[in-house]
CSV table of N, CA and C in Angstrom, one decimal:
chain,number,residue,atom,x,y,z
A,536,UNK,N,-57.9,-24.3,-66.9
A,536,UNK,CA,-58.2,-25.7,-67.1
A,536,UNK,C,-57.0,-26.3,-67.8
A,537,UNK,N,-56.6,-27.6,-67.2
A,537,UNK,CA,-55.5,-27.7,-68.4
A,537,UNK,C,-56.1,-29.1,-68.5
A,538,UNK,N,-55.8,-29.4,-70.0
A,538,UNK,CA,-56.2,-30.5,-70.6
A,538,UNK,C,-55.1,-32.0,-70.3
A,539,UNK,N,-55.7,-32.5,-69.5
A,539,UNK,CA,-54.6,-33.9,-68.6
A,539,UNK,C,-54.7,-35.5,-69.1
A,540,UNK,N,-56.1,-35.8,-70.3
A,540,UNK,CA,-56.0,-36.8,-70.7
A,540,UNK,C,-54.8,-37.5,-71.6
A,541,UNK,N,-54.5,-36.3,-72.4
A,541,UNK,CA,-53.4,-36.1,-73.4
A,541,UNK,C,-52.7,-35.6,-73.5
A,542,UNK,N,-52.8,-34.7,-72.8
A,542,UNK,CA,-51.9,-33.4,-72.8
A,542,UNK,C,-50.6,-33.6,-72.4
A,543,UNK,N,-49.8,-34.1,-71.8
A,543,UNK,CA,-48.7,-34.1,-71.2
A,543,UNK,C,-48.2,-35.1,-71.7
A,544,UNK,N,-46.8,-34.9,-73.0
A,544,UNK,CA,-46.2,-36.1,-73.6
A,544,UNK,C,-44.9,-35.8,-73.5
A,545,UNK,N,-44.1,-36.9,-73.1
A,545,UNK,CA,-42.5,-36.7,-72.8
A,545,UNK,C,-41.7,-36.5,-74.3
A,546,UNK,N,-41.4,-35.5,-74.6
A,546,UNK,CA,-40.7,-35.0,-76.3
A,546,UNK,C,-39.2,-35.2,-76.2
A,547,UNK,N,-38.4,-36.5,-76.1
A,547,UNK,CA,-37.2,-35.6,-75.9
A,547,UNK,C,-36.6,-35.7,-74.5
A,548,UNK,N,-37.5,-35.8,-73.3
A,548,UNK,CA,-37.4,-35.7,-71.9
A,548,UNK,C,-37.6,-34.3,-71.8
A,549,UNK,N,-38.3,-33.7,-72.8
A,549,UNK,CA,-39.1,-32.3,-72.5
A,549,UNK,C,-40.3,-32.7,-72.3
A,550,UNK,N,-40.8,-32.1,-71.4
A,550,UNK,CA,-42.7,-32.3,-71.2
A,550,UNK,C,-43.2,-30.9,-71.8
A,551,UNK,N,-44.3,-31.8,-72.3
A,551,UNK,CA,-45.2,-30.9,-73.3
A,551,UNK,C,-46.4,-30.8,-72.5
A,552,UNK,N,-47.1,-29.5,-72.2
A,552,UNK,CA,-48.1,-29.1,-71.6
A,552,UNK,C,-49.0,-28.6,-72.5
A,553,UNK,N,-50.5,-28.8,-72.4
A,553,UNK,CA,-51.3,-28.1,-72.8
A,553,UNK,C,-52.2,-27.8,-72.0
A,554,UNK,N,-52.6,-26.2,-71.7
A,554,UNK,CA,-53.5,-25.4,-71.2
A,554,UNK,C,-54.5,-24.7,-71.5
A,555,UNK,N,-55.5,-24.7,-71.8
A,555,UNK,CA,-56.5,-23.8,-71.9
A,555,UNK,C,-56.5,-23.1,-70.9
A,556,UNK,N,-56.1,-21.5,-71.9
A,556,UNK,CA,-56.0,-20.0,-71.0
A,556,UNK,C,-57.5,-19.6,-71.4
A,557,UNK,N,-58.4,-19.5,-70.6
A,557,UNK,CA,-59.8,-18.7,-71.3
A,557,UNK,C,-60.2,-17.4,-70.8
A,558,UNK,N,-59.0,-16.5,-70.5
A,558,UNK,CA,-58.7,-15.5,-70.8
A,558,UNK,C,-58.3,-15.0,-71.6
A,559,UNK,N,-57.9,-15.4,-73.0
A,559,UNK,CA,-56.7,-15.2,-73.5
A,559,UNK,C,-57.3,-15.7,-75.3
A,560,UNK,N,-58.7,-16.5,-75.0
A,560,UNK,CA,-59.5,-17.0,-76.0
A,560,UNK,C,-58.4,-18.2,-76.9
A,561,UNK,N,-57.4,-19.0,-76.1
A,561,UNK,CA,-56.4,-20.3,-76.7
A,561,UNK,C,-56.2,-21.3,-76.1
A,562,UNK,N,-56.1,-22.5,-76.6
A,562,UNK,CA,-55.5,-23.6,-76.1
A,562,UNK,C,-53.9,-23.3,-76.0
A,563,UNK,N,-52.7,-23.3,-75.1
A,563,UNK,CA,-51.6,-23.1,-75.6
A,563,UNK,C,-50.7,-24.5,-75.0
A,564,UNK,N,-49.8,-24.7,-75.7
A,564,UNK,CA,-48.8,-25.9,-75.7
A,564,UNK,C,-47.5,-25.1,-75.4
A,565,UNK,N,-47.0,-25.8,-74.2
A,565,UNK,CA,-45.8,-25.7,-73.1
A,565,UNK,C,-45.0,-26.3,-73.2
A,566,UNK,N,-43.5,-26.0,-73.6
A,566,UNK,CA,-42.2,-26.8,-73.2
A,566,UNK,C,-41.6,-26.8,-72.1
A,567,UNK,N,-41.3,-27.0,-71.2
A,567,UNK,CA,-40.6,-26.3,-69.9
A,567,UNK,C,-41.3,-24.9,-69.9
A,568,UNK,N,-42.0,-24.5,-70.1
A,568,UNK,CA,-42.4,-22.7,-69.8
A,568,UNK,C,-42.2,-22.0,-71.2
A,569,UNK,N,-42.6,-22.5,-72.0
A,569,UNK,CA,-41.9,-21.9,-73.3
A,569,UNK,C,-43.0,-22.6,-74.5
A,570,UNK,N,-43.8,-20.8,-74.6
A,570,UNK,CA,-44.6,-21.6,-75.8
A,570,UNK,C,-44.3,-22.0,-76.9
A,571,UNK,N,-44.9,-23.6,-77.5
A,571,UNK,CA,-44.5,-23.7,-78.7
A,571,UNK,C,-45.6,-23.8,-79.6
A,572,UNK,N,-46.9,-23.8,-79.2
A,572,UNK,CA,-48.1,-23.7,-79.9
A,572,UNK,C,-49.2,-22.9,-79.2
A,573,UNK,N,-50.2,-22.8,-80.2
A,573,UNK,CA,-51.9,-22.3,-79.6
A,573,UNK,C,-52.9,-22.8,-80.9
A,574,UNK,N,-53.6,-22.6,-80.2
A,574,UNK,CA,-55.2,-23.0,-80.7
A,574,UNK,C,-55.9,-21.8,-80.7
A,575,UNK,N,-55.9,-20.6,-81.7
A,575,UNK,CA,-56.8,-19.6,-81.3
A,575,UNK,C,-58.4,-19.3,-81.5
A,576,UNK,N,-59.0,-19.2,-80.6
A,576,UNK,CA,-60.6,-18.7,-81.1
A,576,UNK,C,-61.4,-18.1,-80.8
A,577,UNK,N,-62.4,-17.4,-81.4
A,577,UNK,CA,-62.8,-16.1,-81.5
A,577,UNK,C,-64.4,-16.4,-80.8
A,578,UNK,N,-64.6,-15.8,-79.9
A,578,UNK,CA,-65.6,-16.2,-78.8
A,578,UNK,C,-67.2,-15.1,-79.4
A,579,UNK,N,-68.2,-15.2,-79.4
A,579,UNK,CA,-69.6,-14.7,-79.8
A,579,UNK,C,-70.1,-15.5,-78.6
A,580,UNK,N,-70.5,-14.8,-77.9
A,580,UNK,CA,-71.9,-15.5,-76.9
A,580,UNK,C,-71.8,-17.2,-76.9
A,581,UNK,N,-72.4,-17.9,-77.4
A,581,UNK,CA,-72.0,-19.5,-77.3
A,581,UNK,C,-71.3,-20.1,-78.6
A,582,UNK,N,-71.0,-19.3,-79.3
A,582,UNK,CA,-70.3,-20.1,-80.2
A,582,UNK,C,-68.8,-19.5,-80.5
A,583,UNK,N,-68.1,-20.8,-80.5
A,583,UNK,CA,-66.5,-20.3,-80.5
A,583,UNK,C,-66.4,-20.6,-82.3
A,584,UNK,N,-65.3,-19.9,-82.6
A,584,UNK,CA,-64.9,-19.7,-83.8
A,584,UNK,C,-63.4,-20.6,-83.8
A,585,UNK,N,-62.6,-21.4,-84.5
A,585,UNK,CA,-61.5,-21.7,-84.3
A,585,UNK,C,-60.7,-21.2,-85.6
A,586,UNK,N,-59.7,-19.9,-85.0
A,586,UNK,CA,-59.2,-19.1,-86.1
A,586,UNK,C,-57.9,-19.4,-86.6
A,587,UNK,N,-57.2,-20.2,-85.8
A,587,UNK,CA,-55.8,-20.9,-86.1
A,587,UNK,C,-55.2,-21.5,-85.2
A,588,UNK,N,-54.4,-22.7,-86.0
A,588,UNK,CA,-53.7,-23.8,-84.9
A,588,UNK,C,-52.6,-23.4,-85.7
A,589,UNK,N,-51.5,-23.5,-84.5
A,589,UNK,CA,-49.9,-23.5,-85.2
A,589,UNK,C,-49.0,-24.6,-84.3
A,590,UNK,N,-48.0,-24.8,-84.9
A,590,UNK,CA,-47.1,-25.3,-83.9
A,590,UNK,C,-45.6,-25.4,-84.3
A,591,UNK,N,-44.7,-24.8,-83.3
A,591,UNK,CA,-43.4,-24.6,-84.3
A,591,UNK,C,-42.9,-25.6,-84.6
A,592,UNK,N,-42.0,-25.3,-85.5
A,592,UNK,CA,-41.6,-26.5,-86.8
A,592,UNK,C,-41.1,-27.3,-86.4
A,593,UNK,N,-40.0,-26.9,-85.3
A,593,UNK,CA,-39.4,-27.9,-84.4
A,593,UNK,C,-40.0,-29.0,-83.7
A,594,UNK,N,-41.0,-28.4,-83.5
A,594,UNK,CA,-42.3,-29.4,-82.3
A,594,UNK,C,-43.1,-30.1,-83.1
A,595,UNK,N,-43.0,-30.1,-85.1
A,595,UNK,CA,-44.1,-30.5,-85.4
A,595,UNK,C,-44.2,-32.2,-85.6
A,596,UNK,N,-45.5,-32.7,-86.3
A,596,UNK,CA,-45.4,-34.3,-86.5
A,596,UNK,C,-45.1,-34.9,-84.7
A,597,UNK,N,-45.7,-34.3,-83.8
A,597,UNK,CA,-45.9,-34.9,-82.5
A,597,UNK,C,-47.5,-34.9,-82.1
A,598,UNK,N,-48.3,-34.3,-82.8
A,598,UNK,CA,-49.5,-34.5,-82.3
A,598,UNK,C,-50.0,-33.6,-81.3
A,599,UNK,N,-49.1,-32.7,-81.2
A,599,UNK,CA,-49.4,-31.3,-80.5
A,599,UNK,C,-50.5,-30.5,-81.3
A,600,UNK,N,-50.9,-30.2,-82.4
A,600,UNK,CA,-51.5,-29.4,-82.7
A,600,UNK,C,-52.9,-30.0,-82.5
A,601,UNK,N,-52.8,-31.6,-83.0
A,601,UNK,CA,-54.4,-31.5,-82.0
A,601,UNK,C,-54.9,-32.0,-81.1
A,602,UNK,N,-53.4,-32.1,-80.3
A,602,UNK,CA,-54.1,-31.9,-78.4
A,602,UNK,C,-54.5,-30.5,-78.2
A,603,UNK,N,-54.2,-29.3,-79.3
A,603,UNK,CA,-54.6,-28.4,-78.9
A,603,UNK,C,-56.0,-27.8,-79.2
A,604,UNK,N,-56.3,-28.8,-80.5
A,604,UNK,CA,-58.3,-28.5,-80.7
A,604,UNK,C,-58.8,-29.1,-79.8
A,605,UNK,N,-57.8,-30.6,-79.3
A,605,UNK,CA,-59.3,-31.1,-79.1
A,605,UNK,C,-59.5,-30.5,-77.2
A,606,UNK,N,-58.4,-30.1,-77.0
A,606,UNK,CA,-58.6,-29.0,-75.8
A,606,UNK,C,-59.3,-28.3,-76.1
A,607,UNK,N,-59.3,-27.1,-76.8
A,607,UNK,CA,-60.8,-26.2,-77.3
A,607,UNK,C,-62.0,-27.0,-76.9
A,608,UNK,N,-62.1,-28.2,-77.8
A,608,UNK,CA,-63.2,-29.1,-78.0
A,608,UNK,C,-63.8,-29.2,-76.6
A,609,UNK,N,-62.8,-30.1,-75.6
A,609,UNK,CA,-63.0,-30.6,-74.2
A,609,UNK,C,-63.5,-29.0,-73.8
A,610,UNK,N,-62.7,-27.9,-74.0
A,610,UNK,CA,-63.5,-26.7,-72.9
A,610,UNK,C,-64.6,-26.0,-73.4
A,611,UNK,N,-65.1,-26.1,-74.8
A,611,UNK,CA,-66.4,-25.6,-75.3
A,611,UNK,C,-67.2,-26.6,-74.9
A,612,UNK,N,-67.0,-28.1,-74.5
A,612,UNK,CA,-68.2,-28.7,-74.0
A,612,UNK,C,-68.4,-28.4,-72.6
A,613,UNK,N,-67.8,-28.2,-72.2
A,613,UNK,CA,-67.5,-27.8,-70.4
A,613,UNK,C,-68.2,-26.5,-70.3
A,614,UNK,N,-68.6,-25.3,-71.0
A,614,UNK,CA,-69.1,-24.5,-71.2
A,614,UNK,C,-70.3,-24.6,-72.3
A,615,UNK,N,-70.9,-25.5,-72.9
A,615,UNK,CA,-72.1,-26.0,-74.0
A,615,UNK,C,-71.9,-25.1,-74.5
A,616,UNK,N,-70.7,-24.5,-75.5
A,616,UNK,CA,-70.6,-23.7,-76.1
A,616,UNK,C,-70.1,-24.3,-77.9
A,617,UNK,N,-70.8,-24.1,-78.6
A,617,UNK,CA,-70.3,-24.7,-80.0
A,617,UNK,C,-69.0,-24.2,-80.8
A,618,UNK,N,-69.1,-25.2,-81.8
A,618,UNK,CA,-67.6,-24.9,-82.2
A,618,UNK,C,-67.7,-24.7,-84.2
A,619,UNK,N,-67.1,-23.7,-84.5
A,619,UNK,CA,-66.8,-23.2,-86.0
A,619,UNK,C,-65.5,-23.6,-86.2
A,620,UNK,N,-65.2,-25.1,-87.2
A,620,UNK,CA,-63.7,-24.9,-87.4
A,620,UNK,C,-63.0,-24.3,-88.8
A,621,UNK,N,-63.2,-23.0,-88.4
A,621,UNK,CA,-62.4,-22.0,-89.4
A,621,UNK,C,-61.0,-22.7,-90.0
A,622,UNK,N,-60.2,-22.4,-89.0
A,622,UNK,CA,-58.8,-23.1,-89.3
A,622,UNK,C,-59.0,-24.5,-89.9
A,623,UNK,N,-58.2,-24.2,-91.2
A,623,UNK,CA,-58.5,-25.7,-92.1
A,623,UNK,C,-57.9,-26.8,-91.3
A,624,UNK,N,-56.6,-26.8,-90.5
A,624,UNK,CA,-56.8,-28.0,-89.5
A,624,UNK,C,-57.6,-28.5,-88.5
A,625,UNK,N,-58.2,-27.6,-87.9
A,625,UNK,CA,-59.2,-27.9,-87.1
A,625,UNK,C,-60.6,-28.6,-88.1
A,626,UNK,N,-61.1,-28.0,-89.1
A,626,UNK,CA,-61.6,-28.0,-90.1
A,626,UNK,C,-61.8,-29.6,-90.4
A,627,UNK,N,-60.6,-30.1,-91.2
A,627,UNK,CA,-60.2,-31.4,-91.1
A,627,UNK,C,-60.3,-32.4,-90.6
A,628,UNK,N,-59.6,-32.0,-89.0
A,628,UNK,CA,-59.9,-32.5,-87.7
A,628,UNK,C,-61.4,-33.3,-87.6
A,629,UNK,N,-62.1,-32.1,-87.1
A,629,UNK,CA,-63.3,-32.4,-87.0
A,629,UNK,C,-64.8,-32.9,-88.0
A,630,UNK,N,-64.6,-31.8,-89.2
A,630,UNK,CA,-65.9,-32.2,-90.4
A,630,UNK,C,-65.6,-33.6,-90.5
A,631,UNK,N,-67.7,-33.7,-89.9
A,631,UNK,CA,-68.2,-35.4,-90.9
A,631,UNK,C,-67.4,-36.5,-89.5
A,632,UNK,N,-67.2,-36.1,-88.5
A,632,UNK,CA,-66.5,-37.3,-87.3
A,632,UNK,C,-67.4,-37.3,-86.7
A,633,UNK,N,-68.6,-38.5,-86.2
A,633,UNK,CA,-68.8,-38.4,-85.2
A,633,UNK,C,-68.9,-38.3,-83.7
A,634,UNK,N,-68.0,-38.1,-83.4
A,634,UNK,CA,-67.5,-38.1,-81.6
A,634,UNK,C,-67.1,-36.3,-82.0
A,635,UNK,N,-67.5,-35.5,-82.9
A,635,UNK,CA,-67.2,-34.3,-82.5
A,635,UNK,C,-69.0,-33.6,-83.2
A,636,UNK,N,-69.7,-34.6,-83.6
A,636,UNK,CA,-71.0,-33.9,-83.9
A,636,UNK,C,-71.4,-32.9,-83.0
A,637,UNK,N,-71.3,-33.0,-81.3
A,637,UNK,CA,-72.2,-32.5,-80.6
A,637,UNK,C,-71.8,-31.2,-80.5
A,638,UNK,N,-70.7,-31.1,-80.9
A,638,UNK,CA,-70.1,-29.8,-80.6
A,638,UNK,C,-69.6,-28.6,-81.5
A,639,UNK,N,-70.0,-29.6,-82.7
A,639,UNK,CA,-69.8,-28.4,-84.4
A,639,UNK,C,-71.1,-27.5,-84.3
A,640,UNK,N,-70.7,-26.3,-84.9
A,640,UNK,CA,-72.4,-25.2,-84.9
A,640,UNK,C,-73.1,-25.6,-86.4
């Protein structure tokens, strides 16, 4: 699945990709072929865990890190699977918003 609402932002005249690998349990963010972030989380039967968002330093303050939850987000609804935001940015992100109620555990 790759996340196409947001995902794809010209940095630079680098394009930035975000993909949800759900093999792999991440959202990950792409420079030309070159990761520079993920969204990691930790999968139980229907409820996902979100254990950490990073993004390198170089790439930060662009808003990559949360095209990368809210990818999680978009693929745990796509699968009605709930969401734990462990990671204090995701955390942040989400607690007390409502356009992400349906999908917090």
């Amino acid at each position: 699945m790759q996340y196409t609402e947001k995902g794809i932002e010209n940095v630079s005249k680098e394009q930035i990709i975000i993909v949800f690998e759900e093999d792999r349990n991440r959202s990950v963010a792409y420079c030309n072929g070159e990761q520079v972030g993920a969204c990691e989380i930790g999968i139980s039967e229907n409820v996902w865990t979100i254990t950490h968002t990073g993004v390198r330093s170089e790439y930060g303050g662009r808003g990559i890190a949360k095209k990368l939850v809210l990818c999680v987000i978009e693929a745990a609804r796509a699968k009605k699977a709930k969401l734990v935001p462990l990671c204090s940015y995701a955390d942040k992100l989400m607690t007390g918003k409502e356009e992400f109620r349906d999908v917090l555990y």
